[in-house]
PDB file of C-alpha atoms in Angstrom:
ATOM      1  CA  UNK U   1       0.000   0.000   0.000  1.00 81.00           C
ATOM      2  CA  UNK U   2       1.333   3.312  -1.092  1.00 85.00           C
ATOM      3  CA  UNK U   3       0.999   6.257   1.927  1.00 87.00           C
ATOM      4  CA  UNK U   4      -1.064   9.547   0.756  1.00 85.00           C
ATOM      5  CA  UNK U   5       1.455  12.089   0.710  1.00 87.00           C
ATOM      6  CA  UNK U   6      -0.804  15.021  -0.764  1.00 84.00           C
ATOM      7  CA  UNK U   7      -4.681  15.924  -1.427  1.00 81.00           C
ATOM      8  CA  UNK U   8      -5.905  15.988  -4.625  1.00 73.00           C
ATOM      9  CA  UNK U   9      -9.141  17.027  -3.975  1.00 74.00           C
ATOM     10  CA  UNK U  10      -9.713  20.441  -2.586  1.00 75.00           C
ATOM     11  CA  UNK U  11     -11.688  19.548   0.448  1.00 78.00           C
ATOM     12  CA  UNK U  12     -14.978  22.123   1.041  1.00 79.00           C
ATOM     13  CA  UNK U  13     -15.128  24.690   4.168  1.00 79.00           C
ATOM     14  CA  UNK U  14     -17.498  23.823   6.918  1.00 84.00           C
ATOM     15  CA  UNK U  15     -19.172  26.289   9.113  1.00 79.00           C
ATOM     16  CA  UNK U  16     -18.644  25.683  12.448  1.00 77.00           C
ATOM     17  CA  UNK U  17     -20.711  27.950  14.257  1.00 76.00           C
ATOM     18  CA  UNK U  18     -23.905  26.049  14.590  1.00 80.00           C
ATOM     19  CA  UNK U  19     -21.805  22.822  15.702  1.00 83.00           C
ATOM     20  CA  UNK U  20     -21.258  22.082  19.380  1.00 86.00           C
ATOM     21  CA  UNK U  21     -17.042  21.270  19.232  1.00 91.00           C
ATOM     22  CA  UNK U  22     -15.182  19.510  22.106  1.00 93.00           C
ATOM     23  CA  UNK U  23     -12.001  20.898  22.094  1.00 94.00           C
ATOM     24  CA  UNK U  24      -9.328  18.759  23.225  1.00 95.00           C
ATOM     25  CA  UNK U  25      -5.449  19.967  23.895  1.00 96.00           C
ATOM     26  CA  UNK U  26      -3.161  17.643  22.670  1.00 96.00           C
ATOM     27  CA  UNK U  27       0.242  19.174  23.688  1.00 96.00           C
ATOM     28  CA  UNK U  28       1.107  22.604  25.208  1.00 97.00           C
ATOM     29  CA  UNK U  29       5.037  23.217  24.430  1.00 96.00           C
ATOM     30  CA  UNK U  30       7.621  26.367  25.512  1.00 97.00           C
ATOM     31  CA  UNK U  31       9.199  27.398  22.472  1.00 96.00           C
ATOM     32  CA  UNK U  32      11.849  30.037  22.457  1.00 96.00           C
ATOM     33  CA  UNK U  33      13.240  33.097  19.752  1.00 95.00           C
ATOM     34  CA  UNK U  34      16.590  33.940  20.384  1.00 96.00           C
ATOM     35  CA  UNK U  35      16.873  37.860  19.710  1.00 95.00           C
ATOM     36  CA  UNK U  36      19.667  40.327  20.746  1.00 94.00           C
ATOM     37  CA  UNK U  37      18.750  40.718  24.849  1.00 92.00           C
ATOM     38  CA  UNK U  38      18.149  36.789  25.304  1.00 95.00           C
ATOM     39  CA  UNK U  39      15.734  34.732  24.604  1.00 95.00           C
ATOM     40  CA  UNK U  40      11.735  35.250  23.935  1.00 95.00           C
ATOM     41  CA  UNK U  41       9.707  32.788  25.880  1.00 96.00           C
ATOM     42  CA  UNK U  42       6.134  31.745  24.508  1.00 97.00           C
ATOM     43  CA  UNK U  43       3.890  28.900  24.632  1.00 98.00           C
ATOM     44  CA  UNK U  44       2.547  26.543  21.537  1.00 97.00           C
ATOM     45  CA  UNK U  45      -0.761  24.970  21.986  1.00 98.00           C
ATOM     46  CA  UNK U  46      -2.051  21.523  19.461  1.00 97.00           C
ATOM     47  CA  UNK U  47      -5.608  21.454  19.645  1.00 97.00           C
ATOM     48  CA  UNK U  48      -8.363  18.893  18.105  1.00 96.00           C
ATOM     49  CA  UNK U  49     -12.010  19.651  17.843  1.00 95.00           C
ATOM     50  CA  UNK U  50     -15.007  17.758  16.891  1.00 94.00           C
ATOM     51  CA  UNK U  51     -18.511  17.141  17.333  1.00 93.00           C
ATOM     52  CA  UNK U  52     -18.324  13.912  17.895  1.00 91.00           C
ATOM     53  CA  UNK U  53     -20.715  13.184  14.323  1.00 91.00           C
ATOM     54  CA  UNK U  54     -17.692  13.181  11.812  1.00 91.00           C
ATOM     55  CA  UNK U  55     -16.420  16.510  11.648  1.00 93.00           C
ATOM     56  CA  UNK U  56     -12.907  17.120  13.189  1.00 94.00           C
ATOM     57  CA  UNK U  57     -10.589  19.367  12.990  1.00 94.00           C
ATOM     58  CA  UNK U  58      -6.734  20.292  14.520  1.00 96.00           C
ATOM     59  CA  UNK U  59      -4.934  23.704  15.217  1.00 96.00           C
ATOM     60  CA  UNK U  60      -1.571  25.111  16.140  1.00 97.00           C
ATOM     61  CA  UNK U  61      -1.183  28.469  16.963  1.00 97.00           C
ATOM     62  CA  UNK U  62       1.691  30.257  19.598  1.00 97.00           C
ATOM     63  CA  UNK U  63       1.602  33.016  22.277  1.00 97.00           C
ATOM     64  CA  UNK U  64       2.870  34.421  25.401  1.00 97.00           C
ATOM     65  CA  UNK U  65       0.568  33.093  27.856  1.00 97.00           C
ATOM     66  CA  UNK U  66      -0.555  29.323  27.444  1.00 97.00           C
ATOM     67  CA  UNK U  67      -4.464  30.124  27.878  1.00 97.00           C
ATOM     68  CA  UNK U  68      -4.114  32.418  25.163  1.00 98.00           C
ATOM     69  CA  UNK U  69      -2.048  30.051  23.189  1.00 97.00           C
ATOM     70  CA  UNK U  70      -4.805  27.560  23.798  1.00 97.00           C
ATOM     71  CA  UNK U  71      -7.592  29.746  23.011  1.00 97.00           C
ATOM     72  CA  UNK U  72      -5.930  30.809  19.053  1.00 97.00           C
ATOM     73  CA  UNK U  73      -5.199  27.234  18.380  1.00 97.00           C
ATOM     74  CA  UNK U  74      -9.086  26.124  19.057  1.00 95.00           C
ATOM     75  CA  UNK U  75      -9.603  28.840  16.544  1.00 94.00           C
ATOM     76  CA  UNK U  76      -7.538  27.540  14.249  1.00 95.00           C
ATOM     77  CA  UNK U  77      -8.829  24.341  14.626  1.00 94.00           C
ATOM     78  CA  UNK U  78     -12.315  25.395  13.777  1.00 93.00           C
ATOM     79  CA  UNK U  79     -11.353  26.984  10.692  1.00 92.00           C
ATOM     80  CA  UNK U  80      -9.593  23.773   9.337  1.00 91.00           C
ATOM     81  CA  UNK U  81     -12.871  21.284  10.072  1.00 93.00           C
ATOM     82  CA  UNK U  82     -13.059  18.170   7.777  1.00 92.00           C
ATOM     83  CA  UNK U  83     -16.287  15.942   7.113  1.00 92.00           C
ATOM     84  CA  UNK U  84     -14.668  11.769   7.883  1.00 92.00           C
ATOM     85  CA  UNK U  85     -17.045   9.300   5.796  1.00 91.00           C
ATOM     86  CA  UNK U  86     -18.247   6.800   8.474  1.00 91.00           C
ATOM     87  CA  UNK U  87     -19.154   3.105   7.843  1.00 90.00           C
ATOM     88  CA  UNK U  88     -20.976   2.366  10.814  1.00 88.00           C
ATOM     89  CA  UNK U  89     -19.257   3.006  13.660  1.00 90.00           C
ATOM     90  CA  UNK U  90     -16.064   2.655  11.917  1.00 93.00           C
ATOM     91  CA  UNK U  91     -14.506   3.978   8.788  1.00 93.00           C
ATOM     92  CA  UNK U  92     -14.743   2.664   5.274  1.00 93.00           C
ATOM     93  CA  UNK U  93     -11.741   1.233   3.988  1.00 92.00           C
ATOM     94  CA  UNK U  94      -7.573   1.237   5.163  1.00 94.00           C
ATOM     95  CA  UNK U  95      -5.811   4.065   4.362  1.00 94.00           C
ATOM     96  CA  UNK U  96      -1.725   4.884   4.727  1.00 95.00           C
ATOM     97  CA  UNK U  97      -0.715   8.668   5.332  1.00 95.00           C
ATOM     98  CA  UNK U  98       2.503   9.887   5.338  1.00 95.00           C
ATOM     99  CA  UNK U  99       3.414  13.917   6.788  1.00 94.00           C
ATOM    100  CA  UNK U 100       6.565  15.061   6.735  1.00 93.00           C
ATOM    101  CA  UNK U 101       8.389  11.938   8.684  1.00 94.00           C
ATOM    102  CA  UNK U 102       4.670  10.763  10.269  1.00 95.00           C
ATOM    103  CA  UNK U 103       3.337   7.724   9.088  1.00 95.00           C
ATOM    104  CA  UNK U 104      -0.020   6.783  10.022  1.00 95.00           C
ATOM    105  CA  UNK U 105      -1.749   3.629   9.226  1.00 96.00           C
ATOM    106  CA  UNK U 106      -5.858   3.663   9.783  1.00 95.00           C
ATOM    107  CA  UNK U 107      -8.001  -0.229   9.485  1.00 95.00           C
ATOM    108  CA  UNK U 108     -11.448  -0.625   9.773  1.00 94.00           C
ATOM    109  CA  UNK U 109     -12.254  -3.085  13.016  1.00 94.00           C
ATOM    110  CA  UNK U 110     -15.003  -5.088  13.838  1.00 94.00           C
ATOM    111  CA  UNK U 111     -17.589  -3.698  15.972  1.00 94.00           C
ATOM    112  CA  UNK U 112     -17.128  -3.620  19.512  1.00 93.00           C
ATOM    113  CA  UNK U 113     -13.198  -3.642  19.196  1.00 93.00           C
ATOM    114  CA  UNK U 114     -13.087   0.164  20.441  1.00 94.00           C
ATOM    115  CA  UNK U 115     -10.251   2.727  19.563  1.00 94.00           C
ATOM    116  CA  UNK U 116      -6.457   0.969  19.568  1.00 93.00           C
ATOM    117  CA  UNK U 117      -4.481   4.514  19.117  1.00 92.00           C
ATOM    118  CA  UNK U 118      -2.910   6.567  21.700  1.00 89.00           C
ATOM    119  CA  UNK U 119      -1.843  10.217  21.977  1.00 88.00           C
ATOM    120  CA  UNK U 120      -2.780  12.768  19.160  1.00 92.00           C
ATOM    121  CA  UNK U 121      -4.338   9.702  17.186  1.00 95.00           C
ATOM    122  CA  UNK U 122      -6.465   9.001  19.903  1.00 95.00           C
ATOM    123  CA  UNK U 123      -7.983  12.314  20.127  1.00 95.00           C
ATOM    124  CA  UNK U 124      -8.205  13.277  16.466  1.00 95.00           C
ATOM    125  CA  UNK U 125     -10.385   9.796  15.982  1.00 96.00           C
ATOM    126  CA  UNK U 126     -12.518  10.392  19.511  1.00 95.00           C
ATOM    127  CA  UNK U 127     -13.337  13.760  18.298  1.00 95.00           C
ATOM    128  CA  UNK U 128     -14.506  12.900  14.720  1.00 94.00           C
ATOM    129  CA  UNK U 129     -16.577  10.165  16.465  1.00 94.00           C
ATOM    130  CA  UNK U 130     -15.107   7.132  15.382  1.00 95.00           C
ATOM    131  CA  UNK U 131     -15.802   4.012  17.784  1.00 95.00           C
ATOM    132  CA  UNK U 132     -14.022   0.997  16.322  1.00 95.00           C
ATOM    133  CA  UNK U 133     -10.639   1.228  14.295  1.00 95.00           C
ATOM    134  CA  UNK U 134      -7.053   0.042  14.535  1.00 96.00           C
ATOM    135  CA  UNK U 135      -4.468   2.444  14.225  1.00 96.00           C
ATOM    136  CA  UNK U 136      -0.483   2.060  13.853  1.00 95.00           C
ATOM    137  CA  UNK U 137       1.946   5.655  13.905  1.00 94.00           C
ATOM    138  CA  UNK U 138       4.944   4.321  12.037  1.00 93.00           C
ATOM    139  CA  UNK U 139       8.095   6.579  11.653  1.00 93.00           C
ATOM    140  CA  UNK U 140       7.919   9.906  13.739  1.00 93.00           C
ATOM    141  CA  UNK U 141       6.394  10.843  17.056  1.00 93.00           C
ATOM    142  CA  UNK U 142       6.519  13.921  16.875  1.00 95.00           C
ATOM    143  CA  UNK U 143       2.682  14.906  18.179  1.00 95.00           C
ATOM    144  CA  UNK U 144       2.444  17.643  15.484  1.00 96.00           C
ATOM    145  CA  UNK U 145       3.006  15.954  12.428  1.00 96.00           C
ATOM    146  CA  UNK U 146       1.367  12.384  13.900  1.00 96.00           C
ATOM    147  CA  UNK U 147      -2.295  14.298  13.937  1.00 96.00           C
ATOM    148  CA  UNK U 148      -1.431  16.101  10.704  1.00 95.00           C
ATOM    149  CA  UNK U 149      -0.990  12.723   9.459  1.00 95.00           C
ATOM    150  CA  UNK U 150      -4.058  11.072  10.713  1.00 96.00           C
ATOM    151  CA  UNK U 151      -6.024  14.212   9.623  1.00 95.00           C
ATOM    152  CA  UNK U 152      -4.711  13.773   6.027  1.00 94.00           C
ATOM    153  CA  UNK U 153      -5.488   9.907   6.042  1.00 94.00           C
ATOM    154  CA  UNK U 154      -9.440  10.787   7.230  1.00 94.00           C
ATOM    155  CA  UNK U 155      -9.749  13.580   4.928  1.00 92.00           C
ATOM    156  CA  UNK U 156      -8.739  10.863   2.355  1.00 91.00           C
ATOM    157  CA  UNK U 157     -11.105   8.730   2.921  1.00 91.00           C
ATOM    158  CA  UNK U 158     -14.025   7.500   0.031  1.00 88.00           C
ATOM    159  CA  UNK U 159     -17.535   5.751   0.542  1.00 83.00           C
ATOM    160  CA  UNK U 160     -17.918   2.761  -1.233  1.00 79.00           C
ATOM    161  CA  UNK U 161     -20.413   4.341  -3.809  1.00 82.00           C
ATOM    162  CA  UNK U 162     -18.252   7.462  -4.589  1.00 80.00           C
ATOM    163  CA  UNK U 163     -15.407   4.417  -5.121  1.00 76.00           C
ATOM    164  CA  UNK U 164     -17.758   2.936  -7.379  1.00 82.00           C
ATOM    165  CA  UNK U 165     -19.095   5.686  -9.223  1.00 83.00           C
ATOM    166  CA  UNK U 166     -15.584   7.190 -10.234  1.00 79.00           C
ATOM    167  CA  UNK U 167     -14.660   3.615 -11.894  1.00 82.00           C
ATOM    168  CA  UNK U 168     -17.443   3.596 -13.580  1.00 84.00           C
ATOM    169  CA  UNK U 169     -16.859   7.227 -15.442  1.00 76.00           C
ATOM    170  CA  UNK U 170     -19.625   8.691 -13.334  1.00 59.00           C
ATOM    171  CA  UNK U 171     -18.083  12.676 -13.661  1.00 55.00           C
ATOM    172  CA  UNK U 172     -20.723  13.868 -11.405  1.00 54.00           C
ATOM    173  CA  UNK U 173     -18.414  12.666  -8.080  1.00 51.00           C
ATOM    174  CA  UNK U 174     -14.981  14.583  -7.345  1.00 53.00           C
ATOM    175  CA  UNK U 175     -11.844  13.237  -8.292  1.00 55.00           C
ATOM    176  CA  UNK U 176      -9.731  10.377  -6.118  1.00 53.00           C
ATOM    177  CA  UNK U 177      -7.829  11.693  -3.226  1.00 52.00           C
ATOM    178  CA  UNK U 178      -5.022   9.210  -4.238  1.00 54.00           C
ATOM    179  CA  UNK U 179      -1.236  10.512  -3.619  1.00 49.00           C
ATOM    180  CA  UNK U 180       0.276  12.251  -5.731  1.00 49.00           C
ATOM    181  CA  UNK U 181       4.357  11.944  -5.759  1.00 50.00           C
ATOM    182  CA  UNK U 182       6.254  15.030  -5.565  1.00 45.00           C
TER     183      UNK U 182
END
């Protein structure tokens, strides 16, 4: 299996403001700007929102205070919300994503099995609303580019139908969110 590396289809904007979002922070980190008097201290926030019905969505954003840090990266988040096709309670078909040095590999489980995934793959599927899956983070760790990673592989996800309808020159559906090499 061949990990997505890119989007192909431009995915549409959802509104969030008539959705109830759980925000959930993933990792709050002290980052520093070396500048001529010492060093600038300041605080990056990961955040992941979702309702909980398939929409999810993650943010990064940095400032001085963490609260504040917090707060811009939920709106950030909330900005960047994706629709995941469901299958059940589970999603559709496997998928491989690959960001930067992230690898994340996403399988459909039998009902009942519950969420295998820890860390920022944990909350990113909680928070879309997913209830069974298996899950594997191959490569990096690092928390950024791990839910960046599982966000591209559930953005890249197909129903059956729109599957089926592409094969069969049906030009009504949008194009396959296959990788792209580059």
């Amino acid at each position: 299996m061949k990990a997505i590396t890119k989007l192909v289809k431009t995915l549409p904007k959802i509104d969030s403001a008539e959705m109830s979002l759980n925000e959930r922070l993933v990792a709050v980190d002290r980052v520093a700007k070396v500048v001529k008097g010492g060093k600038r201290l300041a605080f990056r926030a990961l955040v992941v929102v979702g309702d909980g019905q398939g929409h999810v969505g993650a943010g990064l954003d940095t400032a001085r205070e963490v609260p504040e840090a917090i707060r811009k990266a939920g709106v950030a988040a909330r900005k960047s919300l994706i629709k995941v096709p469901m299958k059940g309670g589970s999603i559709p078909h496997e998928v491989l994503a690959k960001y930067e040095a992230a690898k994340i590999l996403l399988k459909p489980a039998a009902p009942g099995t519950g969420i295998l995934a820890a860390g920022g793959v944990r909350a990113v599927i909680e928070s879309a609303g997913i209830k069974d899956i298996l899950t594997k983070s191959l490569g990096s760790s690092n928390q950024i580019n791990v839910v960046r990673a599982t966000l591209m592989a559930l953005a890249s996800l197909r129903q059956p139908e729109e599957a089926l309808a592409l094969r069969k020159g049906d030009g009504a559906t949008t194009p396959p969110a296959e990788a792209v090499n580059g």
